[in-house]
Coordinates of C-alpha atoms in Angstrom, one line a residue:
X1 CA 49.5 167.8 93.7
X2 CA 51.5 167.1 96.9
X3 CA 55.2 166.8 97.4
X4 CA 56.8 163.5 96.4
X5 CA 57.3 161.2 99.3
X6 CA 60.7 161.6 100.9
X7 CA 61.5 164.9 99.1
X8 CA 62.8 167.7 101.2
X9 CA 60.1 170.3 102.1
X10 CA 60.0 173.4 99.9
X11 CA 60.9 176.7 101.5
X12 CA 57.8 178.9 102.1
X13 CA 56.8 181.6 99.8
X14 CA 58.2 185.1 100.4
X15 CA 56.7 188.5 100.4
X16 CA 58.4 191.2 98.3
X17 CA 58.0 194.9 99.1
X18 CA 58.6 197.1 96.1
X19 CA 60.4 200.4 96.8
X20 CA 60.1 202.2 93.5
X21 CA 61.5 199.4 91.3
X22 CA 63.7 197.8 94.0
X23 CA 62.4 194.4 95.3
X24 CA 63.1 194.2 99.1
X25 CA 62.6 191.5 101.7
X26 CA 62.0 192.6 105.3
X27 CA 60.9 189.5 107.1
X28 CA 63.5 187.3 108.8
X29 CA 61.7 184.1 107.6
X30 CA 61.7 185.4 104.0
X31 CA 65.5 185.9 104.1
X32 CA 65.9 182.3 105.4
X33 CA 63.6 181.1 102.6
X34 CA 65.5 182.7 99.7
X35 CA 68.8 181.5 101.2
X36 CA 67.5 178.0 101.2
X37 CA 66.8 178.5 97.5
X38 CA 70.5 179.4 96.9
X39 CA 69.6 183.1 96.3
X40 CA 71.8 185.6 98.1
X41 CA 70.7 189.2 97.5
X42 CA 72.3 192.2 99.2
X43 CA 71.7 193.5 102.7
X44 CA 71.1 197.2 102.9
X45 CA 69.9 198.1 106.4
X46 CA 71.9 199.2 109.4
X47 CA 72.1 197.1 112.5
X48 CA 70.1 198.4 115.6
X49 CA 73.1 198.3 117.9
X50 CA 75.7 199.7 115.4
X51 CA 73.8 201.9 113.0
X52 CA 76.8 204.1 111.9
X53 CA 78.8 201.5 110.0
X54 CA 78.6 199.8 106.7
X55 CA 80.6 196.7 107.2
X56 CA 77.9 194.5 108.7
X57 CA 74.4 195.3 107.4
X58 CA 71.0 193.9 108.1
X59 CA 67.5 194.0 106.7
X60 CA 66.1 194.8 104.2
X61 CA 67.5 192.4 101.6
X62 CA 67.7 193.7 98.0
X63 CA 67.1 191.1 95.3
X64 CA 68.7 191.1 91.9
X65 CA 66.2 191.3 89.1
X66 CA 67.1 187.8 88.1
X67 CA 66.5 186.5 91.6
X68 CA 63.1 188.2 91.7
X69 CA 62.3 186.6 88.4
X70 CA 63.3 183.1 89.6
X71 CA 61.0 183.5 92.6
X72 CA 58.2 184.6 90.4
X73 CA 58.6 181.8 87.9
X74 CA 58.7 179.2 90.7
X75 CA 55.5 180.8 92.2
X76 CA 57.5 181.3 95.4
X77 CA 56.9 185.1 95.9
X78 CA 54.3 187.8 95.5
X79 CA 54.1 191.5 96.0
X80 CA 52.9 192.4 99.5
X81 CA 49.5 194.2 99.5
X82 CA 49.7 197.9 99.9
X83 CA 47.5 197.7 103.0
X84 CA 50.2 195.5 104.6
X85 CA 52.8 198.0 103.9
X86 CA 50.8 201.0 105.1
X87 CA 49.4 199.2 108.1
X88 CA 46.2 201.3 108.5
X89 CA 45.6 205.0 108.8
X90 CA 48.9 206.8 107.8
X91 CA 47.9 210.1 109.3
X92 CA 47.1 208.5 112.6
X93 CA 50.4 206.7 112.7
X94 CA 52.3 209.9 111.9
X95 CA 50.5 211.7 114.7
X96 CA 51.2 208.9 117.1
X97 CA 54.8 208.9 116.1
X98 CA 55.1 212.7 116.6
X99 CA 53.5 212.4 120.1
X100 CA 55.8 209.6 121.0
X101 CA 58.8 211.6 119.9
X102 CA 57.7 214.6 122.0
X103 CA 57.3 212.4 125.1
X104 CA 60.8 210.9 124.5
X105 CA 62.3 214.4 124.1
X106 CA 60.8 215.5 127.4
X107 CA 62.1 212.4 129.2
X108 CA 65.6 212.7 127.7
X109 CA 65.7 216.4 128.6
X110 CA 65.0 215.7 132.2
X111 CA 67.7 213.0 132.3
X112 CA 70.2 215.2 130.6
X113 CA 69.6 218.0 133.1
X114 CA 70.1 215.5 136.0
X115 CA 73.4 214.4 134.4
X116 CA 74.5 218.0 134.2
X117 CA 73.7 218.6 137.9
X118 CA 75.5 215.4 138.9
X119 CA 78.5 216.5 137.0
X120 CA 78.5 219.8 138.9
X121 CA 78.3 218.0 142.2
X122 CA 81.2 215.7 141.3
X123 CA 83.3 218.7 140.5
X124 CA 82.4 220.3 143.8
X125 CA 83.4 217.0 145.7
X126 CA 86.6 216.5 143.8
X127 CA 88.0 220.0 144.4
X128 CA 87.3 221.1 148.1
X129 CA 89.4 224.3 148.0
X130 CA 88.4 227.6 149.4
X131 CA 85.8 228.6 152.1
X132 CA 83.0 226.1 152.5
X133 CA 80.2 228.7 152.5
X134 CA 81.4 230.5 149.3
X135 CA 81.8 227.1 147.5
X136 CA 78.3 226.0 148.4
X137 CA 76.9 229.4 147.4
X138 CA 78.7 229.2 144.0
X139 CA 77.4 225.6 143.5
X140 CA 73.8 226.6 144.2
X141 CA 74.1 229.5 141.8
X142 CA 75.5 227.2 139.0
X143 CA 72.8 224.6 139.7
X144 CA 70.1 227.3 139.5
X145 CA 71.6 228.7 136.3
X146 CA 71.6 225.2 134.8
X147 CA 68.0 224.7 135.8
X148 CA 66.9 228.0 134.2
X149 CA 69.0 228.1 131.1
X150 CA 69.5 224.4 130.3
X151 CA 69.4 223.8 126.5
X152 CA 68.7 220.4 125.0
X153 CA 68.4 220.5 121.2
X154 CA 66.2 217.8 119.5
X155 CA 69.2 216.8 117.4
X156 CA 70.9 215.5 120.6
X157 CA 68.1 213.0 121.3
X158 CA 69.1 209.4 121.4
X159 CA 67.4 207.3 118.7
X160 CA 65.4 204.4 120.1
X161 CA 65.7 201.3 117.9
X162 CA 64.0 198.0 118.3
X163 CA 66.4 195.1 119.0
X164 CA 63.8 192.3 118.8
X165 CA 64.8 189.3 116.7
X166 CA 61.3 188.0 115.8
X167 CA 61.0 190.0 112.6
X168 CA 58.0 191.9 111.3
X169 CA 54.6 190.7 112.3
X170 CA 52.4 189.1 109.6
X171 CA 49.1 187.2 109.4
X172 CA 48.4 183.9 107.9
X173 CA 46.0 185.4 105.4
X174 CA 48.8 187.5 103.8
X175 CA 51.0 184.4 103.8
X176 CA 48.4 182.5 101.9
X177 CA 48.1 185.4 99.4
X178 CA 51.8 185.0 98.6
X179 CA 51.2 181.7 96.9
X180 CA 50.2 183.6 93.8
X181 CA 51.2 182.4 90.4
X182 CA 51.3 185.8 88.7
X183 CA 54.6 187.6 88.0
X184 CA 55.5 190.2 90.6
X185 CA 55.9 192.8 87.8
X186 CA 56.6 192.9 84.1
X187 CA 60.1 191.8 83.2
X188 CA 62.4 193.9 80.9
X189 CA 62.8 192.0 77.7
X190 CA 66.4 193.4 77.4
X191 CA 67.4 191.4 80.5
X192 CA 66.6 188.0 78.9
X193 CA 70.3 187.3 78.1
X194 CA 71.3 188.1 81.7
X195 CA 68.5 186.0 83.1
X196 CA 69.3 183.0 80.9
X197 CA 72.9 183.1 82.1
X198 CA 71.8 183.5 85.7
X199 CA 69.5 180.5 85.5
X200 CA 72.0 178.3 83.8
X201 CA 74.8 179.0 86.3
X202 CA 72.3 178.5 89.2
X203 CA 71.3 175.2 87.7
X204 CA 74.9 174.2 87.7
X205 CA 75.0 174.7 91.5
X206 CA 76.7 178.1 91.6
X207 CA 75.7 181.0 93.9
X208 CA 75.6 184.4 92.2
X209 CA 75.7 188.0 93.4
X210 CA 76.1 191.4 91.7
X211 CA 79.5 192.2 90.2
X212 CA 79.0 195.9 89.6
X213 CA 82.2 196.9 91.5
X214 CA 84.2 194.4 89.3
X215 CA 82.8 195.7 86.0
X216 CA 80.8 192.5 85.4
X217 CA 77.2 191.3 85.7
X218 CA 77.6 188.5 88.3
X219 CA 80.1 187.2 90.8
X220 CA 80.1 183.4 90.6
X221 CA 80.7 181.4 93.8
X222 CA 81.2 177.6 94.0
X223 CA 79.2 177.6 97.2
X224 CA 77.6 179.8 99.8
X225 CA 79.4 183.3 99.7
X226 CA 79.7 183.1 103.5
X227 CA 82.1 180.1 103.0
X228 CA 83.7 180.7 99.6
X229 CA 85.4 183.4 97.6
X230 CA 84.1 184.1 94.1
X231 CA 86.0 182.2 91.3
X232 CA 84.5 183.9 88.3
X233 CA 83.3 187.3 87.0
X234 CA 80.5 186.7 84.6
X235 CA 80.1 189.3 81.8
X236 CA 76.9 188.8 79.7
X237 CA 77.1 189.6 76.0
X238 CA 74.9 188.7 73.2
X239 CA 76.1 186.0 70.8
X240 CA 75.8 188.4 67.8
X241 CA 77.3 191.4 69.7
X242 CA 80.7 192.8 68.7
X243 CA 82.9 193.5 71.7
X244 CA 85.8 195.9 71.7
X245 CA 89.2 194.3 72.3
X246 CA 90.2 197.0 74.7
X247 CA 87.1 196.2 76.8
X248 CA 88.1 192.6 77.0
X249 CA 91.6 193.5 78.0
X250 CA 90.4 195.8 80.7
X251 CA 88.1 193.3 82.3
X252 CA 90.7 190.5 82.0
X253 CA 93.3 192.7 83.7
X254 CA 90.8 193.5 86.5
X255 CA 90.0 189.8 86.9
X256 CA 93.7 189.0 87.2
X257 CA 94.2 191.7 89.9
X258 CA 91.4 190.3 92.0
X259 CA 92.4 186.6 91.3
X260 CA 89.3 185.7 89.4
X261 CA 88.6 184.3 86.0
X262 CA 86.5 186.4 83.6
X263 CA 83.6 184.5 81.8
X264 CA 82.1 185.9 78.7
X265 CA 78.6 184.5 78.7
X266 CA 76.4 184.4 75.6
X267 CA 72.9 182.9 75.7
X268 CA 71.8 180.9 72.6
X269 CA 68.4 180.6 71.1
X270 CA 67.9 177.0 72.4
X271 CA 68.4 177.9 76.1
X272 CA 72.1 176.9 75.9
X273 CA 74.8 179.3 77.2
X274 CA 78.3 179.5 75.7
X275 CA 81.0 180.4 78.1
X276 CA 84.4 181.8 77.1
X277 CA 87.1 182.2 79.9
X278 CA 89.5 185.1 79.6
X279 CA 92.7 185.4 81.7
X280 CA 95.4 188.0 81.6
X281 CA 98.8 186.5 80.9
X282 CA 100.9 189.6 80.6
X283 CA 102.2 191.7 77.7
X284 CA 104.9 190.7 75.2

């Protein structure tokens, strides 16, 4: 059945690569697709031009288990075939990579030696003291010694990273395969409570991310996290589960310190979710 007339087009299906049990998205168009579905995820990769920092990260995007399940139930994602991940003969690719690394090492060694010689020449030009003949002879000796004994360890190589913005290549056949209606992998039945809370908050228009660093299950945003701060810390508990008062006090105090309201979320048997807000008001 086609899309209703006048309805906005649905985002395309996405391809999920499983690294052990972690669902990852690598393709740029897949990241755009899940964002259009109000799914955020967490970026893990370093940026090509600034790899030694962890403030601004890039692909891959790690999905929450609940986000993966939403995509699976909406038939909007599938696991990428193993052949797409391997991309052919692994041994051949490893050998080609090693050969390319060796060529790059030889080229960088030549360039590093030229830089060293240029530095010696600049020093000779900047300090013209002493007899001309003796200075030239000393310079030639140092240049010859640099040529013979120059060391360039492989650890000093510059890493070559791609800065292309087109994303990873893919074929239309694999894109068609991703329209599968099977689950990506079996879901843990113990996560049913979390998923029910996740689905209910998402249905209400909230954006959710992981709240592990705040001691909760989800951070709840009123809109896109790029534009809004989180208003709530959602903590999922079973309706028949007893909760220690000290645990409630601890998470309420933490929520007060970060200016967020703590939500105790309990999923009911009829798909309803009960929310209880907790705020720290001080000690008397």
